[in-house]
Amino acid sequence: MRIDKIAARTILDTRGRPTIETTLNARDLEAIASVPSGKSTGEREAVELDAVSAIENVTGEIAAVLGGRDFSSLDELDVLLIALDGTRDKSRLGANAILSVSIAAQRLFALQENIPLWKAVANRAETTPSAPRLFVNVMNGGVHAGFKLPFQEYMLVVDDRTSVALAIAQKAFIKLGEILGQDTPMGDEGGYAPTFDTLERPFEILAELVEEFPDTSTAIDAAASQLFHDGAYKILNKSYSSEELTRVYENLIAHFPIHSIEDPFNENARDDFVRITATLGEKKLIIGDDLTCSNPKLISDAIKNKAVNAVIIKPNQIGTVSEAIESVKIAQSAGLKVIASHRSGETDDTFISDLAYGVGAYGIKAGGLGQKERLEKYSRLLAIEREAETV
Ligand code: PGA
Ligand code: ZN
């Protein structure tokens, strides 16, 4: 495939911040991709540049090297982008610049082969496609909602075929809105952002939903790096050691239908991850996000240490589609569950839906049902469900 034209521009994400959108043309084919942005980012994520610099790098240096050149695979193109950047963390050209080109190129390859994007992903990853469980963000806290709730994300996990799961999630979301009241604000990820004065209250409400709606459970992203200050975890004006925080999780799990905990400790507390996975990992998912940063090496380390039994995969944490797929492969072949994820500052790009379905991910985190950019991802999953019946 020969890329004839490369263009990039500014669009605004869900927080109204500028981000990059890139268009690639190859003959009569055109593909567009845009890149989201995190707020509770892991220290070891690939580096995002400001949108203006990222756009300059795509239309300048990257266009000069890719333009008019023939590529036989996306791997070849991604390898070239990684080498051109030349840094370990993609800080020179920007992970956002590089990823926008990588995703658009993956779309071009799928168009060229005349197959759906998820099928192209599955072919490259050599995975069996299947519908991911929906981890629907229903209540926001932490940095996504001014710490009105201590944990960053409270999710309803729905395990069914996408169209059925979404219908359940939508009814549950409306029901939650009724419980919380119509004046409840929304958080960054399109879920409700209520205020409660006890740690348990959100879990009591979620338990009501689980009771009422079939095939559901609950999950949290504690995003504990954001709670960690001066050697302790600060939750609702109280300070917890890692041992005390472990007791908090054990207590919550004993009383409420909790399916998984993402980032239960701060990103440098590997031994605490190892301990909680040893004690709770048989029955629950202990998910790495800031700990593993979608990075093949960090995921390999976490596997070796048995630090988690599941990982979040966010393409912009690592910066190319090829490396995101490599991370998925490493995790899946060690028996870890993979959950593809959006970011808190999103665009209407739906690549993560095709990624999740194509690699047969265990789950997808695409946010609440109160923001268009999140709904686009769910709608894409619905479209994939229909496509899969005809391919
Ligand atoms: P972020 O949060 O996109 O703001 O980093 C998402 C998460 O922690 O899972
Ligand atoms: Zn997270």
PDB file of N, CA and C in Angstrom, residues 22-116:
ATOM      1  N   THR A  22      -6.004  12.732  12.210  1.00  0.00           N
ATOM      2  CA  THR A  22      -5.142  12.557  11.030  1.00  0.00           C
ATOM      3  C   THR A  22      -5.900  11.851   9.917  1.00  0.00           C
ATOM      4  N   THR A  23      -5.663  12.288   8.684  1.00  0.00           N
ATOM      5  CA  THR A  23      -6.259  11.629   7.518  1.00  0.00           C
ATOM      6  C   THR A  23      -5.149  11.090   6.625  1.00  0.00           C
ATOM      7  N   LEU A  24      -5.273   9.833   6.218  1.00  0.00           N
ATOM      8  CA  LEU A  24      -4.338   9.239   5.259  1.00  0.00           C
ATOM      9  C   LEU A  24      -5.102   8.874   3.991  1.00  0.00           C
ATOM     10  N   ASN A  25      -4.454   9.108   2.854  1.00  0.00           N
ATOM     11  CA  ASN A  25      -5.035   8.691   1.579  1.00  0.00           C
ATOM     12  C   ASN A  25      -4.094   7.743   0.862  1.00  0.00           C
ATOM     13  N   ALA A  26      -4.680   6.691   0.286  1.00  0.00           N
ATOM     14  CA  ALA A  26      -3.914   5.786  -0.572  1.00  0.00           C
ATOM     15  C   ALA A  26      -4.798   5.524  -1.787  1.00  0.00           C
ATOM     16  N   ARG A  27      -4.399   6.062  -2.922  1.00  0.00           N
ATOM     17  CA  ARG A  27      -5.241   6.038  -4.140  1.00  0.00           C
ATOM     18  C   ARG A  27      -6.611   6.598  -3.812  1.00  0.00           C
ATOM     19  N   ASP A  28      -7.652   5.787  -4.050  1.00  0.00           N
ATOM     20  CA  ASP A  28      -9.000   6.317  -3.796  1.00  0.00           C
ATOM     21  C   ASP A  28      -9.477   6.018  -2.370  1.00  0.00           C
ATOM     22  N   LEU A  29      -8.606   5.457  -1.542  1.00  0.00           N
ATOM     23  CA  LEU A  29      -9.014   5.124  -0.176  1.00  0.00           C
ATOM     24  C   LEU A  29      -8.628   6.242   0.793  1.00  0.00           C
ATOM     25  N   GLU A  30      -9.469   6.443   1.787  1.00  0.00           N
ATOM     26  CA  GLU A  30      -9.191   7.472   2.790  1.00  0.00           C
ATOM     27  C   GLU A  30      -9.525   6.931   4.175  1.00  0.00           C
ATOM     28  N   ALA A  31      -8.672   7.210   5.139  1.00  0.00           N
ATOM     29  CA  ALA A  31      -8.954   6.776   6.515  1.00  0.00           C
ATOM     30  C   ALA A  31      -8.603   7.895   7.487  1.00  0.00           C
ATOM     31  N   ILE A  32      -9.440   8.030   8.508  1.00  0.00           N
ATOM     32  CA  ILE A  32      -9.274   9.099   9.509  1.00  0.00           C
ATOM     33  C   ILE A  32      -9.128   8.458  10.886  1.00  0.00           C
ATOM     34  N   ALA A  33      -8.277   9.025  11.716  1.00  0.00           N
ATOM     35  CA  ALA A  33      -8.159   8.541  13.098  1.00  0.00           C
ATOM     36  C   ALA A  33      -7.878   9.720  14.019  1.00  0.00           C
ATOM     37  N   SER A  34      -8.429   9.653  15.224  1.00  0.00           N
ATOM     38  CA  SER A  34      -8.100  10.677  16.222  1.00  0.00           C
ATOM     39  C   SER A  34      -7.732   9.986  17.530  1.00  0.00           C
ATOM     40  N   VAL A  35      -7.087  10.747  18.405  1.00  0.00           N
ATOM     41  CA  VAL A  35      -6.461  10.152  19.591  1.00  0.00           C
ATOM     42  C   VAL A  35      -6.989  10.823  20.856  1.00  0.00           C
ATOM     43  N   PRO A  36      -7.396  10.011  21.859  1.00  0.00           N
ATOM     44  CA  PRO A  36      -7.897  10.568  23.113  1.00  0.00           C
ATOM     45  C   PRO A  36      -6.761  10.956  24.059  1.00  0.00           C
ATOM     46  N   SER A  37      -7.149  11.393  25.237  1.00  0.00           N
ATOM     47  CA  SER A  37      -6.146  11.867  26.196  1.00  0.00           C
ATOM     48  C   SER A  37      -6.566  11.508  27.623  1.00  0.00           C
ATOM     49  N   GLY A  38      -5.635  10.996  28.412  1.00  0.00           N
ATOM     50  CA  GLY A  38      -5.954  10.613  29.789  1.00  0.00           C
ATOM     51  C   GLY A  38      -5.727  11.753  30.769  1.00  0.00           C
ATOM     52  N   LYS A  39      -6.345  11.628  31.942  1.00  0.00           N
ATOM     53  CA  LYS A  39      -6.103  12.581  33.028  1.00  0.00           C
ATOM     54  C   LYS A  39      -5.356  11.891  34.154  1.00  0.00           C
ATOM     55  N   SER A  40      -5.743  10.645  34.458  1.00  0.00           N
ATOM     56  CA  SER A  40      -5.000   9.915  35.495  1.00  0.00           C
ATOM     57  C   SER A  40      -4.012   8.989  34.788  1.00  0.00           C
ATOM     58  N   THR A  41      -3.027   9.610  34.185  1.00  0.00           N
ATOM     59  CA  THR A  41      -2.079   8.861  33.350  1.00  0.00           C
ATOM     60  C   THR A  41      -1.037   8.151  34.198  1.00  0.00           C
ATOM     61  N   GLY A  42      -0.579   6.991  33.690  1.00  0.00           N
ATOM     62  CA  GLY A  42       0.488   6.271  34.370  1.00  0.00           C
ATOM     63  C   GLY A  42       1.832   6.938  34.091  1.00  0.00           C
ATOM     64  N   GLU A  43       2.727   6.844  35.072  1.00  0.00           N
ATOM     65  CA  GLU A  43       4.059   7.467  34.906  1.00  0.00           C
ATOM     66  C   GLU A  43       4.819   6.900  33.721  1.00  0.00           C
ATOM     67  N   ARG A  44       4.532   5.640  33.372  1.00  0.00           N
ATOM     68  CA  ARG A  44       5.322   4.989  32.318  1.00  0.00           C
ATOM     69  C   ARG A  44       4.600   4.929  30.977  1.00  0.00           C
ATOM     70  N   GLU A  45       3.612   5.769  30.823  1.00  0.00           N
ATOM     71  CA  GLU A  45       2.936   5.830  29.517  1.00  0.00           C
ATOM     72  C   GLU A  45       3.831   6.504  28.487  1.00  0.00           C
ATOM     73  N   ALA A  46       3.601   6.179  27.216  1.00  0.00           N
ATOM     74  CA  ALA A  46       4.242   6.916  26.135  1.00  0.00           C
ATOM     75  C   ALA A  46       3.772   8.373  26.226  1.00  0.00           C
ATOM     76  N   VAL A  47       4.602   9.271  25.767  1.00  0.00           N
ATOM     77  CA  VAL A  47       4.376  10.707  26.001  1.00  0.00           C
ATOM     78  C   VAL A  47       3.505  11.349  24.913  1.00  0.00           C
ATOM     79  N   GLU A  48       2.488  12.067  25.384  1.00  0.00           N
ATOM     80  CA  GLU A  48       1.596  12.797  24.483  1.00  0.00           C
ATOM     81  C   GLU A  48       2.115  14.227  24.349  1.00  0.00           C
ATOM     82  N   LEU A  49       2.225  14.721  23.129  1.00  0.00           N
ATOM     83  CA  LEU A  49       2.619  16.124  22.934  1.00  0.00           C
ATOM     84  C   LEU A  49       1.367  16.987  22.796  1.00  0.00           C
ATOM     85  N   ASP A  50       1.518  18.299  22.955  1.00  0.00           N
ATOM     86  CA  ASP A  50       0.384  19.183  22.705  1.00  0.00           C
ATOM     87  C   ASP A  50      -0.043  19.017  21.247  1.00  0.00           C
ATOM     88  N   ALA A  51      -1.325  19.295  20.969  1.00  0.00           N
ATOM     89  CA  ALA A  51      -1.894  18.992  19.643  1.00  0.00           C
ATOM     90  C   ALA A  51      -1.134  19.711  18.524  1.00  0.00           C
ATOM     91  N   VAL A  52      -0.737  20.953  18.756  1.00  0.00           N
ATOM     92  CA  VAL A  52      -0.057  21.718  17.696  1.00  0.00           C
ATOM     93  C   VAL A  52       1.256  21.049  17.309  1.00  0.00           C
ATOM     94  N   SER A  53       2.054  20.661  18.284  1.00  0.00           N
ATOM     95  CA  SER A  53       3.334  20.000  17.977  1.00  0.00           C
ATOM     96  C   SER A  53       3.095  18.651  17.312  1.00  0.00           C
ATOM     97  N   ALA A  54       2.095  17.901  17.810  1.00  0.00           N
ATOM     98  CA  ALA A  54       1.805  16.581  17.226  1.00  0.00           C
ATOM     99  C   ALA A  54       1.420  16.735  15.753  1.00  0.00           C
ATOM    100  N   ILE A  55       0.598  17.723  15.467  1.00  0.00           N
ATOM    101  CA  ILE A  55       0.156  17.951  14.080  1.00  0.00           C
ATOM    102  C   ILE A  55       1.353  18.345  13.204  1.00  0.00           C
ATOM    103  N   GLU A  56       2.191  19.205  13.728  1.00  0.00           N
ATOM    104  CA  GLU A  56       3.406  19.602  12.979  1.00  0.00           C
ATOM    105  C   GLU A  56       4.261  18.374  12.664  1.00  0.00           C
ATOM    106  N   ASN A  57       4.384  17.475  13.623  1.00  0.00           N
ATOM    107  CA  ASN A  57       5.210  16.281  13.407  1.00  0.00           C
ATOM    108  C   ASN A  57       4.606  15.335  12.370  1.00  0.00           C
ATOM    109  N   VAL A  58       3.272  15.244  12.376  1.00  0.00           N
ATOM    110  CA  VAL A  58       2.623  14.370  11.381  1.00  0.00           C
ATOM    111  C   VAL A  58       2.753  14.971   9.981  1.00  0.00           C
ATOM    112  N   THR A  59       2.437  16.252   9.871  1.00  0.00           N
ATOM    113  CA  THR A  59       2.431  16.873   8.532  1.00  0.00           C
ATOM    114  C   THR A  59       3.848  17.202   8.053  1.00  0.00           C
ATOM    115  N   GLY A  60       4.792  17.270   8.987  1.00  0.00           N
ATOM    116  CA  GLY A  60       6.182  17.555   8.620  1.00  0.00           C
ATOM    117  C   GLY A  60       6.988  16.283   8.481  1.00  0.00           C
ATOM    118  N   GLU A  61       7.644  15.922   9.559  1.00  0.00           N
ATOM    119  CA  GLU A  61       8.609  14.823   9.504  1.00  0.00           C
ATOM    120  C   GLU A  61       8.001  13.472   9.103  1.00  0.00           C
ATOM    121  N   ILE A  62       6.857  13.143   9.694  1.00  0.00           N
ATOM    122  CA  ILE A  62       6.264  11.829   9.401  1.00  0.00           C
ATOM    123  C   ILE A  62       5.799  11.771   7.941  1.00  0.00           C
ATOM    124  N   ALA A  63       5.135  12.834   7.484  1.00  0.00           N
ATOM    125  CA  ALA A  63       4.658  12.859   6.093  1.00  0.00           C
ATOM    126  C   ALA A  63       5.831  12.739   5.124  1.00  0.00           C
ATOM    127  N   ALA A  64       6.937  13.396   5.455  1.00  0.00           N
ATOM    128  CA  ALA A  64       8.105  13.362   4.559  1.00  0.00           C
ATOM    129  C   ALA A  64       8.645  11.937   4.416  1.00  0.00           C
ATOM    130  N   VAL A  65       8.589  11.186   5.478  1.00  0.00           N
ATOM    131  CA  VAL A  65       9.152   9.825   5.442  1.00  0.00           C
ATOM    132  C   VAL A  65       8.148   8.795   4.884  1.00  0.00           C
ATOM    133  N   LEU A  66       6.861   8.948   5.237  1.00  0.00           N
ATOM    134  CA  LEU A  66       5.872   7.945   4.803  1.00  0.00           C
ATOM    135  C   LEU A  66       5.333   8.191   3.399  1.00  0.00           C
ATOM    136  N   GLY A  67       5.246   9.470   3.034  1.00  0.00           N
ATOM    137  CA  GLY A  67       4.591   9.844   1.773  1.00  0.00           C
ATOM    138  C   GLY A  67       5.250   9.177   0.563  1.00  0.00           C
ATOM    139  N   GLY A  68       4.417   8.565  -0.280  1.00  0.00           N
ATOM    140  CA  GLY A  68       4.906   7.963  -1.516  1.00  0.00           C
ATOM    141  C   GLY A  68       5.610   6.624  -1.322  1.00  0.00           C
ATOM    142  N   ARG A  69       5.661   6.165  -0.079  1.00  0.00           N
ATOM    143  CA  ARG A  69       6.377   4.922   0.198  1.00  0.00           C
ATOM    144  C   ARG A  69       5.405   3.733   0.231  1.00  0.00           C
ATOM    145  N   ASP A  70       5.876   2.581  -0.185  1.00  0.00           N
ATOM    146  CA  ASP A  70       5.043   1.379  -0.203  1.00  0.00           C
ATOM    147  C   ASP A  70       5.218   0.577   1.076  1.00  0.00           C
ATOM    148  N   PHE A  71       4.104   0.137   1.657  1.00  0.00           N
ATOM    149  CA  PHE A  71       4.186  -0.706   2.859  1.00  0.00           C
ATOM    150  C   PHE A  71       3.421  -1.995   2.614  1.00  0.00           C
ATOM    151  N   SER A  72       4.020  -3.107   2.994  1.00  0.00           N
ATOM    152  CA  SER A  72       3.311  -4.375   2.795  1.00  0.00           C
ATOM    153  C   SER A  72       2.504  -4.753   4.037  1.00  0.00           C
ATOM    154  N   SER A  73       2.823  -4.146   5.180  1.00  0.00           N
ATOM    155  CA  SER A  73       2.045  -4.452   6.398  1.00  0.00           C
ATOM    156  C   SER A  73       2.083  -3.265   7.352  1.00  0.00           C
ATOM    157  N   LEU A  74       1.149  -3.284   8.309  1.00  0.00           N
ATOM    158  CA  LEU A  74       1.144  -2.222   9.315  1.00  0.00           C
ATOM    159  C   LEU A  74       2.375  -2.334  10.211  1.00  0.00           C
ATOM    160  N   ASP A  75       2.811  -3.571  10.458  1.00  0.00           N
ATOM    161  CA  ASP A  75       4.006  -3.749  11.291  1.00  0.00           C
ATOM    162  C   ASP A  75       5.183  -2.973  10.700  1.00  0.00           C
ATOM    163  N   GLU A  76       5.321  -3.086   9.391  1.00  0.00           N
ATOM    164  CA  GLU A  76       6.429  -2.403   8.710  1.00  0.00           C
ATOM    165  C   GLU A  76       6.321  -0.885   8.934  1.00  0.00           C
ATOM    166  N   LEU A  77       5.119  -0.388   8.799  1.00  0.00           N
ATOM    167  CA  LEU A  77       4.899   1.051   8.975  1.00  0.00           C
ATOM    168  C   LEU A  77       5.151   1.465  10.427  1.00  0.00           C
ATOM    169  N   ASP A  78       4.637   0.679  11.373  1.00  0.00           N
ATOM    170  CA  ASP A  78       4.825   1.011  12.793  1.00  0.00           C
ATOM    171  C   ASP A  78       6.306   0.960  13.189  1.00  0.00           C
ATOM    172  N   VAL A  79       7.018  -0.036  12.679  1.00  0.00           N
ATOM    173  CA  VAL A  79       8.454  -0.150  12.981  1.00  0.00           C
ATOM    174  C   VAL A  79       9.184   1.108  12.499  1.00  0.00           C
ATOM    175  N   LEU A  80       8.785   1.567  11.327  1.00  0.00           N
ATOM    176  CA  LEU A  80       9.412   2.771  10.782  1.00  0.00           C
ATOM    177  C   LEU A  80       9.103   4.003  11.652  1.00  0.00           C
ATOM    178  N   LEU A  81       7.855   4.112  12.092  1.00  0.00           N
ATOM    179  CA  LEU A  81       7.464   5.249  12.946  1.00  0.00           C
ATOM    180  C   LEU A  81       8.237   5.225  14.265  1.00  0.00           C
ATOM    181  N   ILE A  82       8.370   4.020  14.832  1.00  0.00           N
ATOM    182  CA  ILE A  82       9.080   3.883  16.121  1.00  0.00           C
ATOM    183  C   ILE A  82      10.551   4.280  15.943  1.00  0.00           C
ATOM    184  N   ALA A  83      11.149   3.833  14.839  1.00  0.00           N
ATOM    185  CA  ALA A  83      12.564   4.149  14.580  1.00  0.00           C
ATOM    186  C   ALA A  83      12.741   5.640  14.302  1.00  0.00           C
ATOM    187  N   LEU A  84      11.797   6.211  13.573  1.00  0.00           N
ATOM    188  CA  LEU A  84      11.882   7.641  13.243  1.00  0.00           C
ATOM    189  C   LEU A  84      11.832   8.482  14.517  1.00  0.00           C
ATOM    190  N   ASP A  85      10.954   8.089  15.429  1.00  0.00           N
ATOM    191  CA  ASP A  85      10.867   8.807  16.711  1.00  0.00           C
ATOM    192  C   ASP A  85      12.175   8.642  17.494  1.00  0.00           C
ATOM    193  N   GLY A  86      12.628   7.405  17.587  1.00  0.00           N
ATOM    194  CA  GLY A  86      13.949   7.144  18.177  1.00  0.00           C
ATOM    195  C   GLY A  86      14.051   7.191  19.690  1.00  0.00           C
ATOM    196  N   THR A  87      12.943   7.487  20.390  1.00  0.00           N
ATOM    197  CA  THR A  87      13.007   7.510  21.858  1.00  0.00           C
ATOM    198  C   THR A  87      12.285   6.284  22.414  1.00  0.00           C
ATOM    199  N   ARG A  88      12.527   6.017  23.692  1.00  0.00           N
ATOM    200  CA  ARG A  88      11.902   4.869  24.350  1.00  0.00           C
ATOM    201  C   ARG A  88      10.405   5.127  24.597  1.00  0.00           C
ATOM    202  N   ASP A  89      10.069   6.394  24.795  1.00  0.00           N
ATOM    203  CA  ASP A  89       8.688   6.712  25.201  1.00  0.00           C
ATOM    204  C   ASP A  89       7.937   7.571  24.160  1.00  0.00           C
ATOM    205  N   LYS A  90       8.451   7.605  22.960  1.00  0.00           N
ATOM    206  CA  LYS A  90       7.816   8.339  21.842  1.00  0.00           C
ATOM    207  C   LYS A  90       7.663   9.834  22.145  1.00  0.00           C
ATOM    208  N   SER A  91       8.578  10.341  22.935  1.00  0.00           N
ATOM    209  CA  SER A  91       8.462  11.732  23.376  1.00  0.00           C
ATOM    210  C   SER A  91       8.924  12.735  22.317  1.00  0.00           C
ATOM    211  N   ARG A  92       9.644  12.282  21.307  1.00  0.00           N
ATOM    212  CA  ARG A  92      10.127  13.253  20.316  1.00  0.00           C
ATOM    213  C   ARG A  92       9.008  13.617  19.331  1.00  0.00           C
ATOM    214  N   LEU A  93       8.415  12.625  18.706  1.00  0.00           N
ATOM    215  CA  LEU A  93       7.331  12.913  17.753  1.00  0.00           C
ATOM    216  C   LEU A  93       5.961  12.926  18.436  1.00  0.00           C
ATOM    217  N   GLY A  94       5.867  12.292  19.607  1.00  0.00           N
ATOM    218  CA  GLY A  94       4.600  12.264  20.349  1.00  0.00           C
ATOM    219  C   GLY A  94       3.820  10.984  20.078  1.00  0.00           C
ATOM    220  N   ALA A  95       3.439  10.301  21.153  1.00  0.00           N
ATOM    221  CA  ALA A  95       2.661   9.064  21.007  1.00  0.00           C
ATOM    222  C   ALA A  95       1.333   9.354  20.316  1.00  0.00           C
ATOM    223  N   ASN A  96       0.769  10.553  20.572  1.00  0.00           N
ATOM    224  CA  ASN A  96      -0.512  10.888  19.929  1.00  0.00           C
ATOM    225  C   ASN A  96      -0.339  11.079  18.425  1.00  0.00           C
ATOM    226  N   ALA A  97       0.762  11.721  18.023  1.00  0.00           N
ATOM    227  CA  ALA A  97       1.035  11.900  16.590  1.00  0.00           C
ATOM    228  C   ALA A  97       1.188  10.532  15.932  1.00  0.00           C
ATOM    229  N   ILE A  98       2.034   9.702  16.523  1.00  0.00           N
ATOM    230  CA  ILE A  98       2.349   8.391  15.942  1.00  0.00           C
ATOM    231  C   ILE A  98       1.103   7.505  15.892  1.00  0.00           C
ATOM    232  N   LEU A  99       0.342   7.484  16.995  1.00  0.00           N
ATOM    233  CA  LEU A  99      -0.832   6.598  17.034  1.00  0.00           C
ATOM    234  C   LEU A  99      -1.899   7.022  16.014  1.00  0.00           C
ATOM    235  N   SER A 100      -2.047   8.322  15.811  1.00  0.00           N
ATOM    236  CA  SER A 100      -3.066   8.763  14.840  1.00  0.00           C
ATOM    237  C   SER A 100      -2.742   8.209  13.454  1.00  0.00           C
ATOM    238  N   VAL A 101      -1.454   8.166  13.118  1.00  0.00           N
ATOM    239  CA  VAL A 101      -1.028   7.630  11.820  1.00  0.00           C
ATOM    240  C   VAL A 101      -1.209   6.110  11.807  1.00  0.00           C
ATOM    241  N   SER A 102      -0.831   5.467  12.906  1.00  0.00           N
ATOM    242  CA  SER A 102      -0.897   4.005  12.989  1.00  0.00           C
ATOM    243  C   SER A 102      -2.339   3.497  12.863  1.00  0.00           C
ATOM    244  N   ILE A 103      -3.266   4.136  13.569  1.00  0.00           N
ATOM    245  CA  ILE A 103      -4.674   3.689  13.496  1.00  0.00           C
ATOM    246  C   ILE A 103      -5.243   3.961  12.106  1.00  0.00           C
ATOM    247  N   ALA A 104      -4.957   5.152  11.564  1.00  0.00           N
ATOM    248  CA  ALA A 104      -5.467   5.463  10.211  1.00  0.00           C
ATOM    249  C   ALA A 104      -4.902   4.462   9.207  1.00  0.00           C
ATOM    250  N   ALA A 105      -3.630   4.096   9.364  1.00  0.00           N
ATOM    251  CA  ALA A 105      -3.014   3.135   8.439  1.00  0.00           C
ATOM    252  C   ALA A 105      -3.667   1.758   8.590  1.00  0.00           C
ATOM    253  N   GLN A 106      -3.968   1.357   9.828  1.00  0.00           N
ATOM    254  CA  GLN A 106      -4.658   0.070  10.027  1.00  0.00           C
ATOM    255  C   GLN A 106      -6.012   0.090   9.319  1.00  0.00           C
ATOM    256  N   ARG A 107      -6.679   1.234   9.375  1.00  0.00           N
ATOM    257  CA  ARG A 107      -7.971   1.359   8.667  1.00  0.00           C
ATOM    258  C   ARG A 107      -7.768   1.248   7.150  1.00  0.00           C
ATOM    259  N   LEU A 108      -6.697   1.873   6.646  1.00  0.00           N
ATOM    260  CA  LEU A 108      -6.428   1.798   5.206  1.00  0.00           C
ATOM    261  C   LEU A 108      -6.180   0.355   4.767  1.00  0.00           C
ATOM    262  N   PHE A 109      -5.397  -0.371   5.560  1.00  0.00           N
ATOM    263  CA  PHE A 109      -5.126  -1.776   5.208  1.00  0.00           C
ATOM    264  C   PHE A 109      -6.431  -2.581   5.176  1.00  0.00           C
ATOM    265  N   ALA A 110      -7.323  -2.320   6.129  1.00  0.00           N
ATOM    266  CA  ALA A 110      -8.607  -3.037   6.150  1.00  0.00           C
ATOM    267  C   ALA A 110      -9.439  -2.674   4.914  1.00  0.00           C
ATOM    268  N   LEU A 111      -9.439  -1.383   4.573  1.00  0.00           N
ATOM    269  CA  LEU A 111     -10.188  -0.944   3.383  1.00  0.00           C
ATOM    270  C   LEU A 111      -9.631  -1.588   2.120  1.00  0.00           C
ATOM    271  N   GLN A 112      -8.306  -1.640   2.066  1.00  0.00           N
ATOM    272  CA  GLN A 112      -7.666  -2.215   0.888  1.00  0.00           C
ATOM    273  C   GLN A 112      -8.048  -3.692   0.722  1.00  0.00           C
ATOM    274  N   GLU A 113      -8.120  -4.388   1.842  1.00  0.00           N
ATOM    275  CA  GLU A 113      -8.498  -5.806   1.791  1.00  0.00           C
ATOM    276  C   GLU A 113     -10.007  -6.000   1.726  1.00  0.00           C
ATOM    277  N   ASN A 114     -10.714  -4.869   1.871  1.00  0.00           N
ATOM    278  CA  ASN A 114     -12.176  -4.909   1.855  1.00  0.00           C
ATOM    279  C   ASN A 114     -12.745  -5.808   2.959  1.00  0.00           C
ATOM    280  N   ILE A 115     -12.164  -5.704   4.146  1.00  0.00           N
ATOM    281  CA  ILE A 115     -12.670  -6.447   5.304  1.00  0.00           C
ATOM    282  C   ILE A 115     -12.922  -5.458   6.446  1.00  0.00           C
ATOM    283  N   PRO A 116     -13.794  -5.828   7.396  1.00  0.00           N
ATOM    284  CA  PRO A 116     -14.018  -4.918   8.531  1.00  0.00           C
ATOM    285  C   PRO A 116     -12.732  -4.737   9.342  1.00  0.00           C
TER     286      PRO A 116
END
